Protein backbone atom coordinates (compact mmCIF):
# COMPACT_ATOMS: atom_id res chain seq x y z
CA UNK A 1 0.00 0.00 0.00
CA UNK A 2 1.72 3.18 -1.14
CA UNK A 3 1.83 6.33 0.93
CA UNK A 4 0.00 8.41 -1.67
CA UNK A 5 -2.79 5.85 -1.99
CA UNK A 6 -3.26 5.77 1.76
CA UNK A 7 -3.25 9.57 1.82
CA UNK A 8 -6.16 9.63 -0.62
CA UNK A 9 -8.23 7.33 1.56
CA UNK A 10 -7.31 9.15 4.76
CA UNK A 11 -8.15 12.48 3.20
CA UNK A 12 -11.66 11.24 2.48
CA UNK A 13 -11.88 9.98 6.05
CA UNK A 14 -10.69 13.23 7.60
CA UNK A 15 -12.48 15.56 5.15
CA UNK A 16 -15.56 13.61 4.14
CA UNK A 17 -17.32 14.87 1.01
CA UNK A 18 -21.10 15.16 1.05
CA UNK A 19 -21.29 14.51 4.78
CA UNK A 20 -24.54 15.23 6.57
CA UNK A 21 -28.18 14.62 5.84
CA UNK A 22 -30.88 15.98 3.56
CA UNK A 23 -33.96 17.63 4.99
CA UNK A 24 -36.42 15.92 2.67
CA UNK A 25 -34.64 13.06 0.90
CA UNK A 26 -36.38 11.01 -1.75
CA UNK A 27 -34.47 7.98 -0.53
CA UNK A 28 -32.91 7.51 2.87
CA UNK A 29 -31.38 4.24 3.88
CA UNK A 30 -29.24 3.12 6.77
CA UNK A 31 -27.51 -0.15 7.36
CA UNK A 32 -24.72 -1.53 9.39
CA UNK A 33 -22.07 -4.15 9.28
CA UNK A 34 -23.35 -6.67 11.83
CA UNK A 35 -19.88 -7.99 12.51
CA UNK A 36 -18.63 -4.69 13.95
CA UNK A 37 -21.68 -2.44 14.39
CA UNK A 38 -20.45 0.26 12.02
CA UNK A 39 -23.28 2.14 10.35
CA UNK A 40 -23.78 4.31 7.28
CA UNK A 41 -26.83 6.24 6.17
CA UNK A 42 -27.22 7.66 2.68
CA UNK A 43 -29.79 10.31 1.73
CA UNK A 44 -30.57 10.95 -1.93
CA UNK A 45 -32.49 13.61 -3.78
CA UNK A 46 -33.50 12.24 -7.17
CA UNK A 47 -34.55 14.56 -10.00
CA UNK A 48 -35.27 13.25 -13.50
CA UNK A 49 -33.86 9.87 -12.48
CA UNK A 50 -30.56 11.51 -11.54
CA UNK A 51 -28.88 11.98 -8.19
CA UNK A 52 -29.16 15.70 -7.67
CA UNK A 53 -27.99 15.69 -4.06
CA UNK A 54 -26.46 13.08 -1.81
CA UNK A 55 -25.36 13.08 1.81
CA UNK A 56 -24.02 10.36 4.03
CA UNK A 57 -23.59 10.02 7.73
CA UNK A 58 -22.61 7.31 10.11
CA UNK A 59 -19.87 6.05 12.31
CA UNK A 60 -17.29 3.45 11.77
CA UNK A 61 -13.81 2.54 10.72
CA UNK A 62 -11.76 4.81 8.48
CA UNK A 63 -12.21 2.56 5.45
CA UNK A 64 -16.00 2.40 5.67
CA UNK A 65 -16.35 6.15 6.14
CA UNK A 66 -13.82 7.05 3.45
CA UNK A 67 -15.53 4.63 1.05
CA UNK A 68 -18.86 6.35 1.70
CA UNK A 69 -17.30 9.72 0.92
CA UNK A 70 -15.74 8.39 -2.29
CA UNK A 71 -18.97 6.69 -3.35
CA UNK A 72 -21.06 9.82 -2.86
CA UNK A 73 -18.62 11.71 -5.07
CA UNK A 74 -18.97 8.97 -7.70
CA UNK A 75 -22.74 9.07 -7.90
CA UNK A 76 -23.54 12.76 -7.85
CA UNK A 77 -25.26 13.81 -11.11
CA UNK A 78 -25.34 10.17 -12.19
CA UNK A 79 -28.34 8.38 -13.62
CA UNK A 80 -29.96 6.06 -11.10
CA UNK A 81 -29.77 3.22 -13.62
CA UNK A 82 -26.00 3.68 -13.89
CA UNK A 83 -25.68 3.44 -10.13
CA UNK A 84 -27.07 -0.05 -10.35
CA UNK A 85 -24.08 -1.00 -12.48
CA UNK A 86 -21.50 -0.01 -9.87
CA UNK A 87 -20.14 -3.34 -8.70
CA UNK A 88 -17.83 -4.60 -6.05
CA UNK A 89 -14.73 -4.23 -8.22
CA UNK A 90 -15.63 -0.63 -9.15
CA UNK A 91 -16.03 0.26 -5.49
CA UNK A 92 -12.88 -1.47 -4.32
CA UNK A 93 -10.74 0.03 -7.08
CA UNK A 94 -12.17 3.51 -6.42
CA UNK A 95 -10.68 3.32 -2.93
CA UNK A 96 -7.22 3.49 -4.46
CA UNK A 97 -5.83 0.92 -2.05
CA UNK A 98 -5.80 -2.84 -2.08
CA UNK A 99 -7.79 -4.10 0.86
CA UNK A 100 -7.19 -7.44 2.44
CA UNK A 101 -10.26 -9.68 2.09
CA UNK A 102 -11.14 -9.27 5.78
CA UNK A 103 -11.68 -5.56 5.13
CA UNK A 104 -13.84 -5.99 2.02
CA UNK A 105 -17.01 -5.45 4.03
CA UNK A 106 -15.61 -2.15 5.29
CA UNK A 107 -14.95 -1.00 1.74
CA UNK A 108 -18.31 -2.23 0.48
CA UNK A 109 -20.64 -1.09 3.28
CA UNK A 110 -21.54 2.20 1.58
CA UNK A 111 -22.30 0.43 -1.70
CA UNK A 112 -24.51 -2.03 0.15
CA UNK A 113 -26.43 0.83 1.77
CA UNK A 114 -26.82 2.59 -1.58
CA UNK A 115 -28.05 -0.48 -3.41
CA UNK A 116 -30.39 -1.45 -0.59
CA UNK A 117 -31.87 2.02 -0.56
CA UNK A 118 -32.21 2.39 -4.31
CA UNK A 119 -33.02 -1.14 -5.35
CA UNK A 120 -33.72 -3.20 -2.27
CA UNK A 121 -30.64 -5.33 -2.98
CA UNK A 122 -29.69 -6.52 0.45
CA UNK A 123 -26.78 -8.88 -0.28
CA UNK A 124 -23.26 -7.64 0.23
CA UNK A 125 -22.07 -6.51 -3.18
CA UNK A 126 -20.46 -9.40 -4.94
CA UNK A 127 -21.54 -12.01 -2.45
CA UNK A 128 -24.12 -13.67 -4.69
CA UNK A 129 -22.69 -12.90 -8.12
FE1 LIG B 1 -16.73 -2.06 10.71
FE2 LIG B 1 -14.89 -1.57 8.97
S1 LIG B 1 -14.60 -2.37 10.96
S2 LIG B 1 -17.02 -1.51 8.66
PDB file of N, CA, C and O and ligand atoms in Angstrom, residues 33 36 38 61 64 103 106, ligand 1:
ATOM      1  N   UNK A  33     -22.815  -2.909   9.418  1.00  0.00           N
ATOM      2  CA  UNK A  33     -22.074  -4.149   9.280  1.00  0.00           C
ATOM      3  C   UNK A  33     -22.262  -4.904  10.591  1.00  0.00           C
ATOM      4  O   UNK A  33     -21.751  -4.487  11.626  1.00  0.00           O
ATOM      5  N   UNK A  36     -19.362  -5.686  13.148  1.00  0.00           N
ATOM      6  CA  UNK A  36     -18.630  -4.690  13.952  1.00  0.00           C
ATOM      7  C   UNK A  36     -19.546  -3.586  14.469  1.00  0.00           C
ATOM      8  O   UNK A  36     -19.151  -2.818  15.346  1.00  0.00           O
ATOM      9  N   UNK A  38     -20.609  -1.002  12.748  1.00  0.00           N
ATOM     10  CA  UNK A  38     -20.449   0.265  12.025  1.00  0.00           C
ATOM     11  C   UNK A  38     -21.663   0.511  11.129  1.00  0.00           C
ATOM     12  O   UNK A  38     -22.226  -0.424  10.561  1.00  0.00           O
ATOM     13  N   UNK A  61     -15.246   2.546  10.977  1.00  0.00           N
ATOM     14  CA  UNK A  61     -13.807   2.540  10.718  1.00  0.00           C
ATOM     15  C   UNK A  61     -13.472   3.495   9.569  1.00  0.00           C
ATOM     16  O   UNK A  61     -14.342   3.893   8.787  1.00  0.00           O
ATOM     17  N   UNK A  64     -14.566   2.328   5.995  1.00  0.00           N
ATOM     18  CA  UNK A  64     -15.997   2.400   5.669  1.00  0.00           C
ATOM     19  C   UNK A  64     -16.440   3.843   5.450  1.00  0.00           C
ATOM     20  O   UNK A  64     -17.239   4.127   4.551  1.00  0.00           O
ATOM     21  N   UNK A 103     -11.153  -6.928   5.104  1.00  0.00           N
ATOM     22  CA  UNK A 103     -11.675  -5.556   5.132  1.00  0.00           C
ATOM     23  C   UNK A 103     -12.627  -5.250   3.973  1.00  0.00           C
ATOM     24  O   UNK A 103     -13.075  -4.112   3.834  1.00  0.00           O
ATOM     25  N   UNK A 106     -15.778  -3.571   4.943  1.00  0.00           N
ATOM     26  CA  UNK A 106     -15.607  -2.150   5.290  1.00  0.00           C
ATOM     27  C   UNK A 106     -15.706  -1.316   4.010  1.00  0.00           C
ATOM     28  O   UNK A 106     -16.402  -0.298   3.970  1.00  0.00           O
TER      29      UNK A 106
HETATM   30 FE1  LIG B   1     -16.727  -2.060  10.705  1.00  0.00          FE
HETATM   31 FE2  LIG B   1     -14.887  -1.570   8.973  1.00  0.00          FE
HETATM   32  S1  LIG B   1     -14.596  -2.368  10.958  1.00  0.00           S
HETATM   33  S2  LIG B   1     -17.025  -1.514   8.657  1.00  0.00           S
END
